[in-house]
Amino acid sequence: MKTGRILAVAILAALASLLVPAGLRAQQQEAQQAQSDPVEELVVGHRHSARVEDAKLTGAGGEFLLEEASRARIVVIGEAHLTREIPKLTQALALSLKPHGYRVLAIETGPSGGQLLTETLTGADDLTPLKETLQRFPLTLPFYNKVEEAELVRRALKDGYQVWGLDQEFMASDRYLLDRLLKLTPDEEAEAYVRELQALAMEGAQAFAATQSTNKVFYNVATPEQFEKLRAIMAGAGEEAGKIVDEMEASAHVYRLFRAGRNYESNYDRIRLMKRHFNEQFREIYQGIDTPRIMMKFGSMHGGRGYTALNQLDLGNQAAELAALMGGDSLHVQVLGARYDRGGQVIDLSQRAPHLKVFFNNLEEGDLTVFDLRPLRPYFHRKSNREDDQQLNDLVWRYDLLAVFPTLHSAQDLNPNPSAGVK
């Protein structure tokens, strides 16, 4: 009898489930799944849809992102490089944040690269001046030899921002910097030596254009003794010349360590150099409580709090500490795409980063979805939870927000044939 009653109850339950409309049944299943996955429940409950249109952020996600950024002393964009969409998002942020005291855009290029961008794009109606310079000295800049990236800087300068280049000088910047030094040489002896180094740099550039190998690039073959001689021979040329020599030598040191397989030391010295550049620029504008607020746009490896996967305390961590020192907070925003369209080749990031699937599976309608990661921190504070997904745990603590575009597209080349100027 008891077995019969159990069977009857089971049959009635099955019949009842068939009477539930399919749409409602699916909603019930989704609700049950969300309840069974606390991470997904937190992700879904703290997402906001945004649009980027005409250099403006709109939608609930746009308002949320702007409100959070306006309260911060420093906003750090941790990006995927070389896309069309992320510079446009950064441009919209910069324009909207200017009334809140933001006056600096710090970017991932060297100080001389930042100076080059500032000199060629200040007051420019388009990108023609920068394009002409890069045609003469191709491959001088990383990232900002792309149309969307360069346009971001041009608009920022037009809106009254200072542009800080904080990285080491790019490996292919040697010819441009030696040309600047040539114009500053104090005598014939110095001119002759700079021309000698220019010939060495040209040889390396031609080898790279022919083989794509960096073995002969100037920064990889120049010796400490050559830099010592260059510094001595340019001693009377003024402050700019001294800074150029210093930056070239420091950059060569970073590359030399990397080529020697000393990756930790190379990254450590590179990041220490970036921090020094930041500190030097910051001291120049520091005015107590009137300190201008700062936006930073760097690769996502550099932009978070705490130690990176390269075991470094990077610029993002310095930004967090500096903001606290100023009596405020920093806001760290990682920006990426669920897919990357590399000129027709589409890469699905969920296959390469499965810890991000919970976000990719819950995108809202719009240009991008902004996820607030901070509500996930109490969950991952428990040791047993963070051990289940260490990568997601790291993301939650390093970044405050995650902004996801459904698809990111490759940026356009400012100079479609960059090696053409290497003759």
Coordinates of C-alpha atoms in Angstrom, one line a residue:
M1 CA 0.0 0.0 0.0
K2 CA 2.7 2.4 0.9
T3 CA 4.6 1.7 -2.3
G4 CA 1.4 2.3 -4.3
R5 CA 0.8 5.7 -2.6
I6 CA 4.3 6.9 -3.4
L7 CA 3.9 5.8 -7.0
A8 CA 0.6 7.7 -7.2
V9 CA 2.1 10.9 -5.8
A10 CA 5.0 10.7 -8.3
I11 CA 2.6 10.2 -11.2
L12 CA 0.4 13.2 -10.1
A13 CA 3.6 15.4 -9.8
A14 CA 4.7 14.5 -13.3
L15 CA 1.2 15.2 -14.7
A16 CA 1.2 18.6 -12.9
S17 CA 4.5 19.5 -14.4
L18 CA 3.2 18.8 -17.8
L19 CA 0.3 21.3 -17.2
V20 CA 2.8 24.1 -16.6
P21 CA 3.3 26.3 -19.7
A22 CA 6.7 25.7 -21.3
G23 CA 7.8 29.3 -20.9
L24 CA 7.0 29.3 -17.2
R25 CA 8.7 25.9 -16.8
A26 CA 11.9 27.4 -18.4
Q27 CA 11.7 30.4 -16.0
Q28 CA 11.3 28.0 -13.0
Q29 CA 14.3 26.0 -14.2
E30 CA 16.4 29.2 -14.6
A31 CA 15.4 30.4 -11.2
Q32 CA 16.4 27.0 -9.7
Q33 CA 19.7 27.1 -11.5
A34 CA 20.4 30.7 -10.2
Q35 CA 19.6 29.6 -6.7
S36 CA 21.9 26.7 -7.0
D37 CA 24.8 28.9 -8.3
P38 CA 25.4 31.7 -5.8
V39 CA 28.1 33.3 -8.1
E40 CA 25.7 33.5 -11.0
E41 CA 23.0 34.9 -8.8
L42 CA 25.4 37.7 -7.6
V43 CA 26.6 38.4 -11.2
V44 CA 23.0 38.6 -12.6
G45 CA 21.9 40.8 -9.7
H46 CA 24.7 43.4 -10.2
R47 CA 24.8 43.9 -14.0
H48 CA 24.0 47.0 -15.9
S49 CA 23.5 47.6 -19.7
A50 CA 25.3 50.6 -21.3
R51 CA 25.7 52.1 -24.7
V52 CA 28.5 54.2 -26.2
E53 CA 27.2 56.7 -28.7
D54 CA 28.8 59.9 -30.0
A55 CA 31.4 60.0 -27.2
K56 CA 28.7 59.6 -24.6
L57 CA 27.8 56.8 -22.2
T58 CA 24.1 56.1 -21.9
G59 CA 21.8 53.6 -20.3
A60 CA 21.7 52.4 -16.7
G61 CA 25.2 50.9 -17.1
G62 CA 26.6 54.2 -18.4
E63 CA 25.1 56.1 -15.5
F64 CA 26.4 53.6 -13.0
L65 CA 29.9 53.6 -14.4
L66 CA 30.0 57.4 -14.5
E67 CA 28.7 57.7 -11.0
E68 CA 31.3 55.3 -9.6
A69 CA 34.1 57.0 -11.6
S70 CA 33.1 60.5 -10.5
R71 CA 33.6 59.5 -6.8
A72 CA 37.1 58.1 -7.4
R73 CA 40.4 60.0 -7.3
I74 CA 41.9 57.7 -10.0
V75 CA 40.2 55.6 -12.6
V76 CA 42.2 52.7 -14.0
I77 CA 41.1 51.1 -17.2
G78 CA 42.6 47.6 -17.6
E79 CA 42.1 46.9 -21.3
A80 CA 42.6 44.4 -24.0
H81 CA 44.9 46.2 -26.5
L82 CA 44.3 47.2 -30.1
T83 CA 40.6 47.4 -30.3
R84 CA 38.2 49.9 -31.8
E85 CA 35.7 49.9 -28.9
I86 CA 37.8 50.5 -25.8
P87 CA 39.3 53.8 -26.9
K88 CA 35.8 55.0 -27.6
L89 CA 34.6 54.0 -24.2
T90 CA 37.6 55.7 -22.6
Q91 CA 37.0 58.8 -24.6
A92 CA 33.3 58.9 -23.5
L93 CA 34.5 58.5 -19.9
A94 CA 37.1 61.2 -20.1
L95 CA 34.6 63.7 -21.6
S96 CA 32.0 63.0 -18.9
L97 CA 34.5 63.1 -16.1
K98 CA 36.1 66.4 -16.9
P99 CA 33.6 68.4 -14.8
H100 CA 34.5 66.2 -11.9
G101 CA 38.1 67.4 -12.0
Y102 CA 39.8 64.8 -14.2
R103 CA 42.7 66.4 -16.1
V104 CA 45.2 63.6 -16.8
L105 CA 45.2 60.6 -19.2
A106 CA 48.1 58.3 -18.5
I107 CA 48.8 55.8 -21.2
E108 CA 51.1 52.8 -22.0
T109 CA 53.8 54.4 -24.0
G110 CA 57.1 56.0 -23.1
P111 CA 57.5 59.6 -22.0
S112 CA 58.9 60.6 -25.4
G113 CA 56.0 58.8 -27.0
G114 CA 53.6 60.8 -24.9
Q115 CA 55.5 64.0 -25.9
L116 CA 55.3 63.0 -29.6
L117 CA 51.5 62.5 -29.3
T118 CA 51.1 65.8 -27.5
E119 CA 53.2 67.7 -30.0
T120 CA 51.6 66.4 -33.1
L121 CA 48.0 66.3 -32.0
T122 CA 47.5 69.4 -29.8
G123 CA 45.3 71.7 -31.8
A124 CA 45.1 69.3 -34.7
D125 CA 41.8 68.9 -36.5
D126 CA 42.6 65.3 -37.5
L127 CA 45.4 62.7 -37.3
T128 CA 47.4 63.9 -40.3
P129 CA 50.4 65.4 -38.3
L130 CA 50.8 62.2 -36.4
K131 CA 50.5 60.1 -39.5
E132 CA 53.2 62.1 -41.3
T133 CA 55.6 61.7 -38.4
L134 CA 55.0 57.9 -38.2
Q135 CA 55.5 57.6 -41.9
R136 CA 58.9 59.1 -41.4
F137 CA 59.6 57.1 -38.3
P138 CA 57.5 54.0 -38.5
L139 CA 56.8 51.7 -35.6
T140 CA 57.9 54.4 -33.1
L141 CA 54.7 54.1 -31.0
P142 CA 52.9 51.0 -29.5
F143 CA 49.1 51.1 -29.7
Y144 CA 48.8 54.8 -30.6
N145 CA 49.7 54.1 -34.2
K146 CA 46.1 53.0 -34.5
V147 CA 43.3 55.3 -35.6
E148 CA 41.0 54.8 -32.7
E149 CA 43.8 55.1 -30.1
A150 CA 45.3 58.2 -31.6
E151 CA 41.8 59.8 -31.9
L152 CA 41.3 59.2 -28.2
V153 CA 44.5 61.2 -27.4
R154 CA 43.6 64.0 -29.9
R155 CA 40.2 64.4 -28.3
A156 CA 41.6 64.3 -24.8
L157 CA 44.1 67.0 -25.6
K158 CA 41.3 69.0 -27.2
D159 CA 39.3 68.7 -24.0
G160 CA 42.2 70.0 -21.9
Y161 CA 43.7 66.8 -20.7
Q162 CA 47.4 66.3 -20.1
V163 CA 48.7 63.1 -21.6
W164 CA 51.4 61.2 -19.7
G165 CA 53.4 58.4 -21.2
L166 CA 54.6 56.2 -18.4
D167 CA 56.1 53.1 -19.9
Q168 CA 59.6 52.4 -21.2
E169 CA 60.4 53.7 -24.7
F170 CA 59.1 51.3 -27.4
M171 CA 61.7 49.0 -29.0
A172 CA 61.3 50.7 -32.4
S173 CA 61.5 54.3 -31.0
D174 CA 65.3 54.5 -31.5
R175 CA 65.4 56.3 -34.8
Y176 CA 62.9 58.9 -33.7
L177 CA 64.8 59.6 -30.5
L178 CA 68.2 59.7 -32.1
D179 CA 66.8 62.2 -34.6
R180 CA 65.7 64.4 -31.8
L181 CA 69.2 64.1 -30.2
L182 CA 70.8 65.0 -33.5
K183 CA 69.0 68.4 -33.5
L184 CA 70.4 69.0 -30.0
T185 CA 74.0 68.1 -30.5
P186 CA 76.3 70.8 -29.1
D187 CA 79.2 70.3 -31.4
E188 CA 80.6 68.3 -34.4
E189 CA 82.0 65.5 -32.3
A190 CA 78.6 64.8 -30.7
E191 CA 76.9 65.1 -34.1
A192 CA 79.3 62.5 -35.6
Y193 CA 78.7 60.1 -32.8
V194 CA 74.9 60.4 -32.9
R195 CA 75.0 59.7 -36.7
E196 CA 77.1 56.6 -35.9
L197 CA 74.4 55.4 -33.6
Q198 CA 71.7 56.3 -36.2
A199 CA 73.4 54.0 -38.7
L200 CA 73.3 51.2 -36.1
A201 CA 69.6 51.9 -35.5
M202 CA 68.8 51.9 -39.2
E203 CA 70.6 48.6 -39.7
G204 CA 68.5 47.1 -36.9
A205 CA 65.3 48.5 -38.4
Q206 CA 66.1 47.2 -41.8
A207 CA 66.8 43.7 -40.4
F208 CA 63.5 43.8 -38.6
A209 CA 61.6 44.8 -41.7
A210 CA 63.2 42.0 -43.7
T211 CA 63.0 39.2 -41.1
Q212 CA 60.7 40.3 -38.2
S213 CA 63.6 39.5 -35.9
T214 CA 64.6 42.0 -33.2
N215 CA 68.1 40.6 -32.8
K216 CA 69.7 43.6 -34.4
V217 CA 67.3 46.3 -33.1
F218 CA 69.3 49.1 -31.5
Y219 CA 68.1 48.6 -27.9
N220 CA 69.1 45.0 -28.1
V221 CA 72.7 45.6 -29.4
A222 CA 73.6 49.0 -27.8
T223 CA 76.0 48.6 -24.9
P224 CA 76.2 50.3 -21.5
E225 CA 79.6 51.8 -22.7
Q226 CA 77.9 53.3 -25.8
F227 CA 75.2 55.0 -23.6
E228 CA 77.9 56.2 -21.2
K229 CA 79.8 57.8 -24.1
L230 CA 76.5 59.3 -25.5
R231 CA 75.7 60.8 -22.1
A232 CA 79.1 62.3 -21.8
I233 CA 79.2 63.7 -25.3
M234 CA 75.7 65.3 -25.0
A235 CA 76.4 66.7 -21.5
G236 CA 76.3 70.3 -22.7
A237 CA 73.1 69.8 -24.8
G238 CA 70.5 70.6 -22.2
E239 CA 67.8 68.9 -20.1
E240 CA 65.9 67.4 -23.0
A241 CA 68.9 65.7 -24.4
G242 CA 69.8 64.3 -21.0
K243 CA 66.3 62.9 -20.5
I244 CA 66.3 61.2 -23.9
V245 CA 69.6 59.5 -23.2
D246 CA 68.4 58.4 -19.8
E247 CA 65.1 57.0 -21.2
M248 CA 66.9 55.1 -24.0
E249 CA 69.3 53.5 -21.7
A250 CA 66.7 52.5 -19.1
S251 CA 64.6 51.0 -21.9
A252 CA 67.6 49.1 -23.3
H253 CA 68.2 47.7 -19.9
V254 CA 64.7 46.3 -19.6
Y255 CA 64.9 44.7 -23.1
R256 CA 68.4 43.3 -22.3
L257 CA 67.2 41.5 -19.2
F258 CA 64.3 40.1 -21.1
R259 CA 66.5 38.7 -23.9
A260 CA 68.7 37.2 -21.3
G261 CA 65.7 35.2 -20.0
R262 CA 65.6 37.2 -16.8
N263 CA 61.9 37.9 -17.1
Y264 CA 61.2 38.6 -13.4
E265 CA 64.0 41.2 -13.3
S266 CA 62.9 42.7 -16.6
N267 CA 59.3 43.1 -15.5
Y268 CA 60.3 44.4 -12.1
D269 CA 62.6 47.1 -13.5
R270 CA 60.0 48.0 -16.2
I271 CA 57.3 48.5 -13.5
R272 CA 59.7 50.4 -11.3
L273 CA 60.4 52.7 -14.2
M274 CA 56.7 53.3 -14.9
K275 CA 56.2 54.1 -11.2
R276 CA 59.0 56.6 -11.3
H277 CA 57.6 58.3 -14.4
F278 CA 54.2 58.5 -12.7
N279 CA 55.7 60.0 -9.5
E280 CA 57.7 62.6 -11.5
Q281 CA 54.6 63.7 -13.4
F282 CA 52.4 63.7 -10.3
R283 CA 54.8 65.9 -8.3
E284 CA 54.7 68.5 -11.0
I285 CA 50.9 68.9 -10.8
Y286 CA 50.4 68.2 -7.1
Q287 CA 48.5 71.0 -5.4
G288 CA 47.1 69.6 -2.2
I289 CA 43.3 69.2 -2.1
D290 CA 43.1 70.6 -5.7
T291 CA 45.0 67.7 -7.1
P292 CA 43.6 66.9 -10.6
R293 CA 42.0 63.5 -10.9
I294 CA 43.7 61.0 -13.1
M295 CA 42.5 58.4 -15.7
M296 CA 44.9 55.6 -16.6
K297 CA 44.6 53.2 -19.6
F298 CA 46.9 50.2 -19.5
G299 CA 46.8 46.5 -20.3
S300 CA 44.7 44.6 -17.9
M301 CA 47.9 42.9 -16.4
H302 CA 48.9 46.4 -15.1
G303 CA 45.6 47.8 -13.9
G304 CA 44.6 45.7 -10.9
R305 CA 45.3 45.8 -7.2
G306 CA 47.8 43.5 -5.5
Y307 CA 50.3 41.1 -7.1
T308 CA 49.9 40.3 -10.8
A309 CA 50.3 37.0 -12.5
L310 CA 53.9 38.2 -13.2
N311 CA 54.4 38.5 -9.4
Q312 CA 54.6 42.3 -9.5
L313 CA 53.0 45.1 -7.7
D314 CA 52.1 47.1 -10.7
L315 CA 50.8 50.6 -11.6
G316 CA 47.2 49.7 -10.6
N317 CA 48.3 48.9 -7.1
Q318 CA 50.2 52.1 -6.9
A319 CA 47.1 54.0 -8.0
A320 CA 45.1 52.4 -5.3
E321 CA 47.6 53.4 -2.6
L322 CA 48.0 56.9 -3.9
A323 CA 44.2 57.4 -4.0
A324 CA 44.1 56.3 -0.4
L325 CA 46.9 58.6 0.5
M326 CA 44.9 61.5 -1.0
G327 CA 41.9 60.5 1.2
G328 CA 39.9 58.9 -1.6
D329 CA 39.6 55.7 -3.6
S330 CA 40.6 54.3 -6.9
L331 CA 38.2 52.6 -9.4
H332 CA 39.6 49.7 -11.3
V333 CA 37.7 48.6 -14.4
Q334 CA 38.7 45.7 -16.6
V335 CA 37.3 45.9 -20.1
L336 CA 37.2 43.0 -22.5
G337 CA 35.1 41.3 -25.1
A338 CA 33.3 37.9 -25.1
R339 CA 34.7 37.6 -28.6
Y340 CA 37.4 39.2 -30.7
D341 CA 37.1 39.8 -34.4
R342 CA 40.6 40.0 -35.7
G343 CA 40.0 41.0 -39.3
G344 CA 37.4 38.2 -39.8
Q345 CA 39.0 35.7 -37.5
V346 CA 36.7 35.4 -34.5
I347 CA 38.1 34.3 -31.2
D348 CA 35.7 33.1 -28.5
L349 CA 37.3 34.1 -25.2
S350 CA 35.1 31.7 -23.2
Q351 CA 37.1 28.9 -24.6
R352 CA 40.3 30.4 -23.4
A353 CA 39.0 31.9 -20.1
P354 CA 36.3 29.6 -18.7
H355 CA 36.2 31.5 -15.5
L356 CA 34.6 34.4 -17.4
K357 CA 31.7 32.3 -18.8
V358 CA 29.4 33.3 -16.0
F359 CA 29.7 36.9 -17.3
F360 CA 29.6 36.0 -21.0
N361 CA 26.4 33.9 -20.5
N362 CA 24.7 36.8 -18.8
L363 CA 25.2 39.8 -21.1
E364 CA 22.4 42.2 -21.4
E365 CA 21.2 44.0 -24.6
G366 CA 23.4 47.0 -25.4
D367 CA 26.9 47.9 -26.5
L368 CA 28.4 46.5 -23.3
T369 CA 27.4 45.1 -19.9
V370 CA 28.9 46.5 -16.7
F371 CA 29.2 44.0 -13.9
D372 CA 29.9 45.1 -10.3
L373 CA 32.4 42.7 -8.9
R374 CA 32.5 44.0 -5.4
P375 CA 29.3 42.2 -4.1
L376 CA 31.2 38.9 -4.9
R377 CA 33.9 39.6 -2.4
P378 CA 32.2 38.4 0.7
Y379 CA 31.6 35.1 -1.1
F380 CA 35.2 34.7 -2.2
H381 CA 36.4 35.8 1.2
R382 CA 35.6 32.3 2.3
K383 CA 38.5 30.0 1.7
S384 CA 36.5 27.1 0.4
N385 CA 34.8 29.3 -2.3
R386 CA 38.0 30.9 -3.6
E387 CA 39.7 27.5 -3.9
D388 CA 37.0 26.4 -6.3
D389 CA 37.8 29.1 -8.9
Q390 CA 41.1 30.8 -8.2
Q391 CA 41.1 32.8 -11.5
L392 CA 37.7 34.3 -10.8
N393 CA 38.7 35.0 -7.2
D394 CA 41.8 36.9 -8.4
L395 CA 39.6 39.0 -10.8
V396 CA 37.1 39.9 -8.1
W397 CA 39.9 41.2 -5.8
R398 CA 42.0 43.0 -8.4
Y399 CA 39.1 44.8 -10.2
D400 CA 36.0 46.6 -9.0
L401 CA 34.0 46.5 -12.3
L402 CA 34.1 44.3 -15.3
A403 CA 32.8 45.9 -18.6
V404 CA 32.2 43.3 -21.4
F405 CA 31.5 44.1 -25.0
P406 CA 29.8 41.2 -26.9
T407 CA 32.5 41.6 -29.6
L408 CA 35.7 43.6 -29.9
H409 CA 37.1 44.5 -33.3
S410 CA 40.7 45.1 -34.3
A411 CA 41.8 48.8 -34.4
Q412 CA 42.5 50.3 -37.7
D413 CA 46.1 51.1 -38.7
L414 CA 47.0 54.7 -39.1
N415 CA 49.7 53.7 -41.5
P416 CA 48.6 50.5 -43.3
N417 CA 52.2 49.7 -44.3
P418 CA 54.4 50.7 -41.3
S419 CA 57.6 49.1 -42.7
A420 CA 57.5 51.2 -45.8
G421 CA 59.4 54.0 -44.2
V422 CA 62.3 51.7 -43.3
K423 CA 64.7 52.1 -46.2

